[in-house]
Tab-separated table of C-alpha atoms in Angstrom:
chain	number	residue	atom	x	y	z
A	1	MET	CA	78.602	110.220	70.564
A	2	ASN	CA	75.533	112.236	71.612
A	3	ILE	CA	75.548	115.355	73.798
A	4	ALA	CA	74.374	113.510	76.933
A	5	THR	CA	77.162	110.946	76.605
A	6	THR	CA	79.750	113.680	76.009
A	7	ARG	CA	78.588	115.592	79.082
A	8	GLY	CA	78.646	112.420	81.179
A	9	THR	CA	82.181	111.616	80.067
A	10	THR	CA	83.342	115.168	80.778
A	11	ARG	CA	81.700	115.120	84.219
A	12	ARG	CA	83.448	111.857	85.117
A	13	ALA	CA	86.770	113.177	83.822
A	14	MET	CA	86.419	116.252	86.061
A	15	SER	CA	85.297	114.379	89.186
A	16	LEU	CA	87.262	115.016	92.392
A	17	PRO	CA	89.087	111.635	92.314
A	18	ASN	CA	90.329	112.346	88.791
A	19	ILE	CA	91.278	115.926	89.702
A	20	LEU	CA	93.405	114.515	92.528
A	21	THR	CA	95.081	112.224	90.014
A	22	TYR	CA	95.751	115.188	87.708
A	23	GLY	CA	97.309	116.945	90.693
A	24	ARG	CA	99.644	114.002	91.244
A	25	ILE	CA	100.838	114.273	87.652
A	26	ALA	CA	101.203	118.060	87.926
A	27	ALA	CA	103.375	117.622	91.032
A	28	ILE	CA	106.011	115.658	89.090
A	29	PRO	CA	107.784	118.564	87.306
A	30	VAL	CA	107.711	120.604	90.521
A	31	VAL	CA	109.348	117.857	92.609
A	32	VAL	CA	111.909	117.071	89.904
A	33	GLY	CA	112.569	120.785	89.349
A	34	CYS	CA	113.260	121.394	93.042
A	35	ILE	CA	115.734	118.492	93.260
A	36	TYR	CA	117.370	119.519	89.977
A	37	ALA	CA	117.766	123.116	91.145
A	38	GLN	CA	119.183	122.103	94.526
A	39	SER	CA	121.521	119.349	93.330
A	40	ILE	CA	122.545	120.190	89.776
A	41	LEU	CA	122.350	123.983	90.020
A	42	ASP	CA	123.657	124.039	93.618
A	43	GLN	CA	120.715	125.959	95.059
A	44	PRO	CA	119.772	126.033	98.806
A	45	LEU	CA	118.906	122.817	100.667
A	46	TRP	CA	115.445	124.088	101.621
A	47	LEU	CA	114.351	123.245	98.077
A	48	ARG	CA	114.587	119.576	99.053
A	49	TRP	CA	112.057	120.164	101.830
A	50	VAL	CA	109.746	121.796	99.274
A	51	ALA	CA	110.143	118.720	97.079
A	52	VAL	CA	109.406	116.423	100.032
A	53	ALA	CA	106.283	118.393	101.004
A	54	ILE	CA	104.900	118.328	97.462
A	55	PHE	CA	105.787	114.655	97.075
A	56	ILE	CA	103.984	113.775	100.326
A	57	ALA	CA	100.907	115.700	99.159
A	58	ALA	CA	101.026	113.838	95.827
A	59	ALA	CA	101.435	110.481	97.585
A	60	VAL	CA	98.430	111.205	99.817
A	61	THR	CA	96.282	111.820	96.732
A	62	ASP	CA	97.096	108.247	95.680
A	63	TYR	CA	95.001	107.088	98.640
A	64	LEU	CA	92.379	109.829	98.532
A	65	ASP	CA	91.413	109.482	94.868
A	66	GLY	CA	90.538	105.799	95.306
A	67	TYR	CA	88.811	106.462	98.638
A	68	TYR	CA	86.546	109.208	97.285
A	69	ALA	CA	85.867	107.278	94.090
A	70	ARG	CA	84.550	104.390	96.188
A	71	ILE	CA	82.488	106.290	98.752
A	72	TRP	CA	80.990	108.674	96.173
A	73	ASN	CA	80.564	105.981	93.526
A	74	GLN	CA	82.657	107.977	91.051
A	75	GLN	CA	84.756	105.099	89.760
A	76	SER	CA	85.315	105.259	86.019
A	77	ALA	CA	87.300	103.492	83.307
A	78	PHE	CA	89.225	106.727	82.734
A	79	GLY	CA	90.188	106.934	86.402
A	80	ARG	CA	91.236	103.277	86.532
A	81	MET	CA	93.442	103.879	83.498
A	82	LEU	CA	94.992	107.154	84.679
A	83	ASP	CA	95.617	106.312	88.351
A	84	PRO	CA	98.358	103.675	87.862
A	85	ILE	CA	99.918	105.791	85.105
A	86	ALA	CA	100.196	108.742	87.511
A	87	ASP	CA	101.798	106.481	90.140
A	88	LYS	CA	104.362	105.113	87.693
A	89	LEU	CA	105.219	108.563	86.324
A	90	LEU	CA	105.756	109.928	89.832
A	91	VAL	CA	107.914	107.012	91.006
A	92	ALA	CA	109.970	106.724	87.803
A	93	SER	CA	110.638	110.468	87.587
A	94	CYS	CA	111.772	110.663	91.210
A	95	LEU	CA	113.997	107.591	90.938
A	96	LEU	CA	115.695	108.913	87.800
A	97	MET	CA	116.237	112.330	89.390
A	98	LEU	CA	117.616	110.773	92.581
A	99	ALA	CA	120.022	108.680	90.490
A	100	ALA	CA	121.182	111.806	88.645
A	101	ASP	CA	121.461	113.534	92.015
A	102	GLY	CA	123.753	110.771	93.301
A	103	ILE	CA	121.559	109.922	96.303
A	104	ILE	CA	120.844	106.575	94.663
A	105	HIS	CA	124.263	105.280	93.657
A	106	GLY	CA	126.438	102.176	93.526
A	107	TRP	CA	124.626	98.947	94.328
A	108	SER	CA	121.452	100.873	95.197
A	109	LEU	CA	121.016	101.623	91.500
A	110	TRP	CA	120.073	97.955	91.077
A	111	ALA	CA	117.139	98.416	93.456
A	112	ALA	CA	115.895	101.344	91.352
A	113	ILE	CA	116.409	99.350	88.136
A	114	VAL	CA	114.402	96.417	89.534
A	115	ILE	CA	111.542	98.750	90.477
A	116	LEU	CA	111.502	100.454	87.052
A	117	CYS	CA	111.717	97.148	85.161
A	118	ARG	CA	108.849	95.735	87.205
A	119	GLU	CA	106.675	98.742	86.370
A	120	ILE	CA	107.359	98.269	82.650
A	121	LEU	CA	106.675	94.522	82.917
A	122	VAL	CA	103.372	95.020	84.735
A	123	SER	CA	102.262	97.750	82.318
A	124	GLY	CA	102.913	95.444	79.374
A	125	LEU	CA	101.112	92.530	81.002
A	126	ARG	CA	98.125	94.675	81.922
A	127	GLU	CA	97.870	95.917	78.331
A	128	TYR	CA	98.011	92.366	77.022
A	129	LEU	CA	95.482	91.022	79.536
A	130	ALA	CA	93.158	93.973	78.918
A	131	ALA	CA	93.001	92.934	75.262
A	132	LEU	CA	91.786	89.534	76.512
A	133	ARG	CA	89.324	91.290	78.826
A	134	VAL	CA	91.130	89.821	81.833
A	135	SER	CA	91.586	92.026	84.889
A	136	VAL	CA	94.357	91.482	87.418
A	137	PRO	CA	93.354	92.934	90.793
A	138	VAL	CA	95.935	94.753	92.887
A	139	THR	CA	96.922	92.590	95.854
A	140	LYS	CA	97.378	93.842	99.402
A	141	LEU	CA	101.075	93.036	99.167
A	142	ALA	CA	101.349	95.202	96.050
A	143	LYS	CA	99.687	98.050	97.934
A	144	TRP	CA	102.173	97.654	100.788
A	145	LYS	CA	104.981	97.618	98.230
A	146	THR	CA	103.763	100.932	96.852
A	147	THR	CA	103.549	102.416	100.359
A	148	VAL	CA	107.114	101.367	101.251
A	149	GLN	CA	108.302	102.618	97.874
A	150	LEU	CA	106.754	106.055	98.395
A	151	VAL	CA	108.121	106.330	101.942
A	152	ALA	CA	111.589	105.377	100.660
A	153	ILE	CA	111.469	108.031	97.965
A	154	GLY	CA	110.311	110.608	100.514
A	155	PHE	CA	113.378	109.908	102.685
A	156	LEU	CA	115.684	110.003	99.660
A	157	LEU	CA	114.235	113.292	98.421
A	158	ALA	CA	115.074	114.817	101.801
A	159	GLY	CA	118.606	113.473	101.291
A	160	PRO	CA	121.331	115.809	102.572
A	161	ALA	CA	118.763	118.215	104.016
A	162	GLY	CA	117.336	115.383	106.113
A	163	ASP	CA	120.809	114.167	107.068
A	164	GLU	CA	121.505	117.554	108.610
A	165	VAL	CA	118.612	116.926	111.012
A	166	VAL	CA	118.981	113.151	111.475
A	167	PRO	CA	122.231	111.758	109.991
A	168	VAL	CA	120.675	108.461	108.870
A	169	VAL	CA	117.807	109.786	106.725
A	170	SER	CA	119.467	108.834	103.407
A	171	MET	CA	120.476	105.422	104.758
A	172	ILE	CA	116.903	104.733	105.893
A	173	GLY	CA	115.663	105.718	102.445
A	174	LEU	CA	118.101	103.358	100.713
A	175	ALA	CA	117.211	100.492	103.081
A	176	LEU	CA	113.510	100.989	102.371
A	177	LEU	CA	114.249	101.183	98.647
A	178	TRP	CA	115.899	97.748	98.817
A	179	ALA	CA	112.980	96.387	100.847
A	180	SER	CA	110.606	97.730	98.210
A	181	ALA	CA	112.701	96.203	95.408
A	182	ILE	CA	112.615	92.768	97.061
A	183	VAL	CA	108.820	92.869	97.431
A	184	THR	CA	108.642	94.247	93.876
A	185	ILE	CA	110.309	91.092	92.542
A	186	TYR	CA	107.718	88.906	94.267
A	187	THR	CA	104.684	90.934	93.163
A	188	GLY	CA	106.116	91.257	89.654
A	189	TYR	CA	106.440	87.475	89.499
A	190	ASP	CA	102.773	87.166	90.523
A	191	TYR	CA	101.700	89.369	87.615
A	192	PHE	CA	104.060	87.543	85.245
A	193	ARG	CA	102.685	84.158	86.308
A	194	ALA	CA	99.116	85.360	85.713
A	195	GLY	CA	100.090	86.700	82.293
A	196	ILE	CA	101.843	83.471	81.263
A	197	HIS	CA	98.830	81.439	82.421
A	198	HIS	CA	96.472	83.374	80.139
A	199	LEU	CA	99.036	83.396	77.317
A	200	ILE	CA	99.253	79.574	77.378
A	201	LYS	CA	95.454	79.301	77.436
A	202	GLU	CA	95.230	81.700	74.477
A	203	ASP	CA	97.772	79.684	72.450
A	204	GLU	CA	96.055	76.395	73.264
A	205	GLY	CA	92.675	77.853	72.344
């Protein structure tokens, strides 16, 4: 790799859209740490509001990084690879922490399990299809699923702190989590169907 190529790669890696994605990843230990300190270590409830604020900021970057990449023509293979990874790390970490916290409990654990299993399924399918040089575009429904999912997690992170302000905050979060899980099953099936289609073609070829 020559110097010009190295500099170009470094410049793309340090573009604003990618920096926003890095920020989303960096927010994960802070959000998880706040919930852990409040719930497991029995620290003050205001830590949940800190977690919610940081989570909202991280969720907003999910929109902004793609927006700026498009309008400034800073889309890159590195960014396309890292962006969904950052999303999955953020969602999975929060769901696991909320399960440990007890906010997600009982039957609601199945909604979280469905969401996590779908993420693993889609990641595996994308890796397989990438080897075949087949891209699977993100559908509008999948984008709505992600939005509902993030809103649900925001409500659940507020948890008991939110319930002190509006008693149904946790219930709203759990309802949205189930809604997200139901849509997740449908979008996951779409990806699975696309993967099976190309798998059959590959075997027949």
